[in-house]
Coordinates of C-alpha atoms in Angstrom, one line a residue:
M60 CA 30.2 -20.7 -14.9
G61 CA 28.8 -17.5 -13.2
I62 CA 28.6 -17.2 -9.3
R63 CA 26.0 -19.2 -8.0
P64 CA 23.5 -16.7 -5.7
L65 CA 24.4 -18.4 -2.7
E66 CA 28.1 -19.8 -3.4
G67 CA 30.4 -19.2 -0.7
L68 CA 27.4 -18.8 2.2
T69 CA 26.3 -21.4 4.5
V70 CA 22.9 -22.0 5.9
A71 CA 21.5 -23.8 9.1
V72 CA 18.5 -26.3 8.7
T73 CA 16.6 -26.9 11.8
A74 CA 13.6 -28.4 10.1
D75 CA 13.2 -32.7 10.5
R76 CA 10.6 -33.2 7.6
R77 CA 11.3 -32.2 4.2
A78 CA 15.1 -31.2 5.5
D79 CA 16.2 -33.5 2.8
E80 CA 14.5 -31.3 0.1
Q81 CA 15.2 -27.8 1.3
A82 CA 19.3 -28.7 1.5
R83 CA 18.3 -29.8 -1.8
L84 CA 17.0 -26.5 -2.8
L85 CA 19.7 -24.2 -0.9
A86 CA 22.9 -26.8 -2.7
Q87 CA 21.2 -25.9 -5.9
R88 CA 21.8 -22.1 -5.6
G89 CA 25.8 -23.1 -3.9
A90 CA 25.1 -23.1 -0.6
R91 CA 27.1 -25.0 2.4
V92 CA 23.9 -26.7 3.8
L93 CA 24.8 -27.6 7.8
L94 CA 21.9 -30.0 9.2
G95 CA 20.5 -29.6 12.5
P96 CA 17.2 -30.4 13.3
T97 CA 16.0 -28.5 16.8
I98 CA 12.4 -30.8 16.1
R99 CA 11.3 -34.3 15.8
T100 CA 7.4 -34.8 14.4
L101 CA 6.1 -38.7 16.2
P102 CA 2.9 -39.4 14.4
L103 CA 0.6 -40.7 17.3
T104 CA -0.3 -43.7 15.1
G105 CA -0.4 -46.3 18.4
D106 CA -2.2 -44.1 19.9
E107 CA -5.4 -45.4 20.5
R108 CA -7.3 -41.6 21.3
I109 CA -6.7 -40.7 18.0
R110 CA -8.8 -43.7 16.7
Q111 CA -11.2 -43.1 19.4
V112 CA -11.9 -39.5 18.1
T113 CA -12.0 -40.6 15.0
E114 CA -14.7 -43.7 15.5
E115 CA -16.7 -40.9 17.4
L116 CA -16.4 -38.2 14.9
V117 CA -17.9 -40.5 12.3
R118 CA -20.9 -41.9 15.0
K119 CA -22.1 -38.4 15.6
P120 CA -20.3 -35.7 12.7
P121 CA -18.9 -32.5 13.5
D122 CA -21.0 -29.2 12.7
V123 CA -17.1 -27.3 11.5
L124 CA -13.9 -28.6 10.8
V125 CA -10.6 -26.8 11.4
A126 CA -7.8 -28.0 9.4
N127 CA -5.2 -26.7 11.1
T128 CA -1.3 -28.7 9.3
G129 CA -1.5 -30.0 6.1
V130 CA 0.6 -32.9 7.5
G131 CA -1.6 -33.0 10.2
M132 CA -4.4 -33.8 7.6
R133 CA -2.7 -36.1 5.5
G134 CA -1.8 -38.5 8.9
W135 CA -5.3 -38.4 9.7
L136 CA -6.5 -39.7 6.6
A137 CA -3.5 -42.8 6.8
M138 CA -4.4 -43.6 10.0
A139 CA -8.0 -43.9 8.9
E140 CA -6.9 -45.4 6.1
S141 CA -5.4 -48.4 8.1
W142 CA -7.5 -49.1 9.9
G143 CA -10.0 -49.7 7.0
P144 CA -11.9 -47.3 4.6
T145 CA -11.9 -43.9 4.9
E146 CA -15.2 -43.3 3.4
D147 CA -17.4 -43.3 6.9
L148 CA -15.0 -40.4 7.7
L149 CA -15.0 -38.4 5.1
E150 CA -18.5 -38.3 4.1
A151 CA -18.6 -37.4 8.2
L152 CA -16.6 -34.1 7.5
S153 CA -18.5 -33.8 4.0
S154 CA -21.2 -32.1 5.9
A155 CA -19.2 -30.2 8.1
R156 CA -18.3 -26.4 7.4
I157 CA -14.6 -26.0 6.8
L158 CA -12.1 -23.5 7.7
S159 CA -8.6 -24.0 6.9
R160 CA -5.4 -22.3 8.4
G161 CA -3.4 -22.4 5.3
P162 CA -2.5 -23.4 1.6
K163 CA -1.6 -27.2 2.8
A164 CA -4.0 -28.0 4.8
S165 CA -6.4 -27.1 1.9
G166 CA -4.1 -28.9 -0.6
V167 CA -4.1 -32.1 1.4
L168 CA -8.1 -31.8 1.8
A169 CA -8.6 -31.0 -2.3
T170 CA -7.5 -34.5 -3.1
V171 CA -9.6 -35.9 -1.2
G172 CA -12.9 -34.2 -2.3
L173 CA -13.5 -32.1 0.8
H174 CA -14.2 -27.9 -0.2
V175 CA -13.0 -25.4 2.3
D176 CA -15.7 -23.1 2.9
W177 CA -12.9 -20.6 4.6
Q178 CA -9.0 -20.0 4.6
A179 CA -7.0 -18.0 6.3
P180 CA -5.5 -14.7 4.3
S181 CA -2.1 -15.2 7.0
A182 CA -2.3 -18.7 7.7
R183 CA -2.7 -18.0 11.7
M184 CA -4.3 -19.9 13.7
D185 CA -5.8 -17.1 15.7
E186 CA -7.6 -15.4 12.2
V187 CA -9.4 -19.0 12.2
V188 CA -10.3 -18.8 15.5
S189 CA -11.4 -15.4 15.1
R190 CA -13.8 -16.0 12.5
L191 CA -15.3 -18.8 13.7
V192 CA -16.5 -16.7 17.1
D193 CA -17.8 -14.1 14.7
E194 CA -19.8 -16.6 12.5
G195 CA -21.1 -18.1 16.0
A196 CA -19.2 -20.8 17.7
A197 CA -21.4 -21.5 20.6
G198 CA -23.5 -25.3 20.8
R199 CA -21.4 -26.4 17.3
R200 CA -19.8 -29.5 16.9
V201 CA -15.8 -28.7 15.8
A202 CA -13.8 -31.2 14.9
L203 CA -9.8 -29.1 15.7
Q204 CA -7.1 -31.0 13.6
L205 CA -4.1 -30.1 16.8
D206 CA -0.4 -29.5 15.7
G207 CA 2.1 -30.8 17.4
G208 CA 1.8 -28.5 20.4
D209 CA -0.6 -29.3 23.8
E210 CA -4.0 -30.2 22.8
D211 CA -5.9 -27.8 26.1
G212 CA -3.5 -25.1 24.4
S213 CA -5.2 -21.6 23.8
T214 CA -7.2 -22.6 21.0
T215 CA -9.4 -25.3 22.3
E216 CA -9.5 -23.2 25.4
R217 CA -10.6 -19.8 22.9
L218 CA -13.1 -22.3 21.1
R219 CA -14.7 -23.8 24.3
A220 CA -14.9 -20.1 26.2
A221 CA -17.3 -19.4 23.2
G222 CA -19.3 -22.0 23.7
A223 CA -18.0 -24.1 21.1
D224 CA -17.9 -28.8 22.0
V225 CA -14.4 -28.8 20.4
V226 CA -13.5 -32.6 19.5
P227 CA -9.6 -32.6 19.4
V228 CA -7.9 -34.6 17.1
P229 CA -3.8 -34.9 17.9
V230 CA -2.5 -36.5 15.2
Y231 CA 1.0 -35.9 15.9
R232 CA 3.1 -34.3 18.5
W233 CA 6.4 -32.3 18.4
T234 CA 9.4 -33.5 20.5
L235 CA 13.7 -32.8 21.0
P236 CA 15.6 -35.0 19.2
D237 CA 17.7 -37.9 20.6
D238 CA 20.5 -36.9 19.5
L239 CA 21.2 -32.8 20.2
G240 CA 24.6 -33.3 19.1
P241 CA 23.7 -31.4 15.2
A242 CA 21.4 -28.8 17.2
L243 CA 24.4 -27.7 19.4
R244 CA 26.6 -27.1 16.2
V245 CA 24.0 -24.9 14.9
V246 CA 24.0 -23.4 17.9
E247 CA 27.5 -23.0 18.2
A248 CA 27.8 -21.8 14.4
A249 CA 25.2 -19.1 14.2
R250 CA 26.4 -17.7 17.9
S251 CA 30.1 -17.7 16.7
G252 CA 29.2 -16.2 13.3
R253 CA 29.7 -19.3 11.3
V254 CA 26.6 -19.5 9.5
D255 CA 25.2 -17.0 7.3
A256 CA 21.3 -17.7 7.8
V257 CA 19.1 -20.1 9.7
T258 CA 16.1 -21.6 8.8
F259 CA 13.2 -22.2 10.1
T260 CA 9.9 -23.8 9.4
A261 CA 7.4 -24.5 12.2
A262 CA 7.6 -21.7 15.5
P263 CA 8.4 -24.7 17.7
A264 CA 12.0 -25.3 16.2
L265 CA 12.9 -22.3 16.7
H266 CA 11.9 -22.3 20.5
N267 CA 13.7 -25.5 20.5
L268 CA 16.8 -23.9 19.1
F269 CA 17.0 -21.3 22.2
A270 CA 16.1 -24.3 24.3
V271 CA 19.5 -26.5 23.5
A272 CA 21.0 -23.0 23.7
E273 CA 20.1 -22.2 26.9
Q274 CA 21.3 -25.8 28.0
T275 CA 25.3 -24.2 27.3
G276 CA 24.6 -20.8 28.4
A277 CA 24.4 -19.4 24.6
A278 CA 20.7 -18.3 24.6
D279 CA 21.9 -14.4 24.7
E280 CA 24.9 -14.7 22.2
L281 CA 22.5 -16.6 19.7
R282 CA 19.5 -14.0 19.7
D283 CA 22.6 -11.4 19.5
A284 CA 23.7 -13.2 16.2
F285 CA 19.9 -13.1 14.5
N286 CA 19.8 -9.1 15.6
G287 CA 23.1 -9.0 13.9
S288 CA 25.0 -10.9 11.0
V289 CA 23.3 -14.1 11.0
L290 CA 19.7 -14.2 9.0
A291 CA 17.0 -15.7 11.3
M292 CA 14.7 -16.8 8.1
C293 CA 10.9 -18.2 8.7
V294 CA 9.2 -20.0 6.7
G295 CA 5.9 -17.8 8.3
P296 CA 4.3 -15.5 10.0
V297 CA 3.5 -17.6 13.7
C298 CA 7.4 -18.6 13.4
V299 CA 8.3 -15.0 13.4
E300 CA 5.9 -14.2 16.6
A301 CA 7.9 -17.1 18.4
A302 CA 11.1 -15.6 17.1
V303 CA 10.3 -12.4 18.7
E304 CA 9.1 -13.8 21.8
R305 CA 12.9 -14.6 22.0
G306 CA 13.9 -11.4 21.6
V307 CA 14.9 -11.3 17.5
I308 CA 13.6 -8.5 15.8
K309 CA 15.4 -9.1 12.4
A310 CA 13.5 -12.5 11.7
E311 CA 12.7 -12.1 7.9
Q312 CA 9.3 -14.5 6.3
P313 CA 8.9 -15.1 2.6
P314 CA 5.8 -13.1 0.8
H315 CA 3.7 -16.9 0.9
A316 CA 4.0 -19.4 4.3
R317 CA 5.9 -22.2 1.5
L318 CA 8.9 -23.7 1.4
G319 CA 10.5 -22.8 -1.9
S320 CA 9.0 -19.4 -1.2
M321 CA 11.2 -19.1 2.1
V322 CA 14.3 -20.5 -0.1
Q323 CA 13.9 -17.7 -2.6
R324 CA 13.2 -14.6 0.2
L325 CA 16.2 -16.2 1.5
T326 CA 18.9 -16.4 -1.4
D327 CA 17.1 -12.6 -2.4
L328 CA 18.2 -11.4 1.2
L329 CA 22.0 -12.6 1.2
G330 CA 22.2 -12.0 -2.3
T331 CA 22.2 -8.3 -0.8
R332 CA 25.6 -9.3 0.7
R333 CA 27.6 -9.6 -2.3
H334 CA 30.1 -6.8 -2.9
V335 CA 32.8 -6.1 -5.0
V336 CA 36.4 -4.5 -3.7
R337 CA 39.4 -3.1 -5.7
V338 CA 43.2 -4.3 -4.9
G339 CA 45.1 -2.4 -6.8
T340 CA 44.3 -3.0 -10.6
L341 CA 41.8 -6.1 -9.4
E342 CA 38.3 -5.9 -9.0
V343 CA 37.2 -8.7 -6.1
I344 CA 34.1 -9.9 -6.0
V345 CA 33.1 -11.1 -2.1
Q346 CA 30.5 -13.4 -1.3
G347 CA 30.3 -15.2 1.9
S348 CA 34.0 -17.6 1.5
M349 CA 34.0 -17.2 -1.7
I350 CA 36.7 -14.4 -3.4
A351 CA 36.0 -14.2 -7.5
V352 CA 38.7 -12.2 -9.2
E353 CA 38.1 -12.5 -13.2
G354 CA 36.4 -15.8 -13.3
E355 CA 39.0 -17.5 -10.6
R356 CA 36.9 -18.4 -7.5
V357 CA 38.6 -20.3 -4.4
L358 CA 36.5 -20.9 -0.9
L359 CA 37.8 -19.6 2.0
S360 CA 38.0 -21.3 5.6
E361 CA 36.5 -19.7 8.2
R362 CA 39.6 -18.5 9.7
E363 CA 40.8 -17.6 6.9
R364 CA 37.8 -15.7 5.7
L365 CA 37.8 -13.5 9.0
V366 CA 41.1 -12.4 8.0
F367 CA 40.3 -11.7 4.4
E368 CA 37.6 -9.6 5.7
T369 CA 39.6 -7.6 7.9
L370 CA 42.5 -7.1 5.7
A371 CA 40.3 -6.3 2.6
D372 CA 37.7 -4.0 5.1
R373 CA 41.1 -1.6 5.5
H374 CA 41.7 -1.2 1.9
G375 CA 45.5 -1.8 1.3
A376 CA 46.2 -0.4 4.1
V377 CA 48.3 -2.1 7.0
V378 CA 47.1 -3.9 9.8
P379 CA 48.6 -4.5 13.2
K380 CA 48.7 -8.4 14.0
R381 CA 47.3 -6.8 17.2
A382 CA 44.6 -5.8 15.1
L383 CA 44.1 -9.3 13.5
L384 CA 44.5 -10.9 16.8
A385 CA 42.0 -9.2 18.6
A386 CA 39.1 -9.1 15.2
V387 CA 39.7 -13.0 14.5
W388 CA 40.3 -14.7 17.9
S389 CA 39.2 -11.9 19.8
G390 CA 42.1 -12.0 21.4
H391 CA 42.4 -15.3 22.3
A392 CA 45.6 -16.8 20.1
N393 CA 49.4 -15.9 19.6
A394 CA 51.1 -14.9 16.9
H395 CA 52.6 -18.3 15.7
A396 CA 48.3 -18.8 15.0
L397 CA 47.9 -15.6 13.2
E398 CA 50.9 -16.9 10.9
V399 CA 49.9 -20.6 10.0
T400 CA 46.9 -18.8 8.9
V401 CA 47.7 -15.5 6.7
A402 CA 50.6 -18.2 4.9
R403 CA 47.3 -20.6 4.5
L404 CA 45.5 -17.8 2.9
R405 CA 48.4 -16.4 0.7
K406 CA 48.0 -19.8 -0.9
R407 CA 45.0 -19.9 -1.0
L408 CA 44.5 -16.7 -3.2
E409 CA 47.5 -17.6 -5.1
P410 CA 45.3 -18.0 -8.2
T411 CA 43.1 -15.2 -8.3
G412 CA 46.2 -13.1 -8.2
L413 CA 45.9 -11.7 -4.7
G414 CA 48.5 -11.9 -1.6
V415 CA 49.2 -11.2 1.8
E416 CA 52.1 -8.4 2.2
T417 CA 53.8 -8.6 5.8
V418 CA 55.1 -5.5 6.3
V419 CA 57.7 -6.0 9.0
R420 CA 57.5 -4.2 12.5
R421 CA 53.7 -3.4 11.4
G422 CA 51.6 -6.3 10.1
Y423 CA 49.7 -7.1 6.8
R424 CA 48.0 -6.4 4.1
L425 CA 46.2 -7.2 0.8
V426 CA 47.9 -6.6 -2.3
A427 CA 47.3 -7.6 -6.1
L428 CA 50.4 -9.4 -7.2
R429 CA 49.6 -8.6 -11.2

């Protein structure tokens, strides 16, 4: 069987919604997945505000509906159905001009027969607001389906400043998870370079990861990691903007703000990290923690991987013990720890025909055993 594109690589997932689906897509490509949700989506099902707002919009239909998110529109319609038939709400919305932030919200509306008049090209809410303001928002009644942020945020304020009668529709809110343990593990893994990428499907998930990092004083190291070897993979431009706000200048996004597109873009980017080194007569494929020689593959532990990479970078030259201790343990370990790791690496590499030779009083070097 050929080498899968993400085999030997580790990807951390910060989403709560559809995290299992994302993990499955990554695992199918060979990745090891570290789940560490940094966001929790709480439906406002029991909040009387959403029912009052819905009844108000049925009594006095809006001139404009701004559909922000797919989960929000789906959740709103599901709540309305739980109170009774949704026909009254759909009829009230059908007379409105509908502006959608992106394809997910548009798709939900299409399933219930509501026509979207305009969709933001880059799936950004500021595009929707600008369009509405340019069309003339003054005096128009606007039903604004909110995301999980504050209902008195910049979108609401900007529309009201343009003279619109804004009716906020709060369907859910975002919070930090009750258990921050998994998120802290992602911070530590990213900070120390033990993951190759971290995915973000919402801007608050990225902000929350940094908020969690700040609790342990690791925010600067997390930022450095994302600007270094750890890929910050965002689902779309709003998420990338959040990364920039946090000082992450190397965040990536797919051409389309979709989960599948994000996973494919991540796969393409990490695929460029596969490289080949020659050790004696052997051609060695290195992809993350995976080493492959003539079809024989082994997976290395974190320490083993770092020792192997340090040795491979020297192309058969001897690497002093002190250099290995500095590179792998930042100098915070003794020779015994190195010797144990090298012994384990030797055993791990045996099936591939690679070995680690001890050069007395000098150090170690990577060699071919055949």
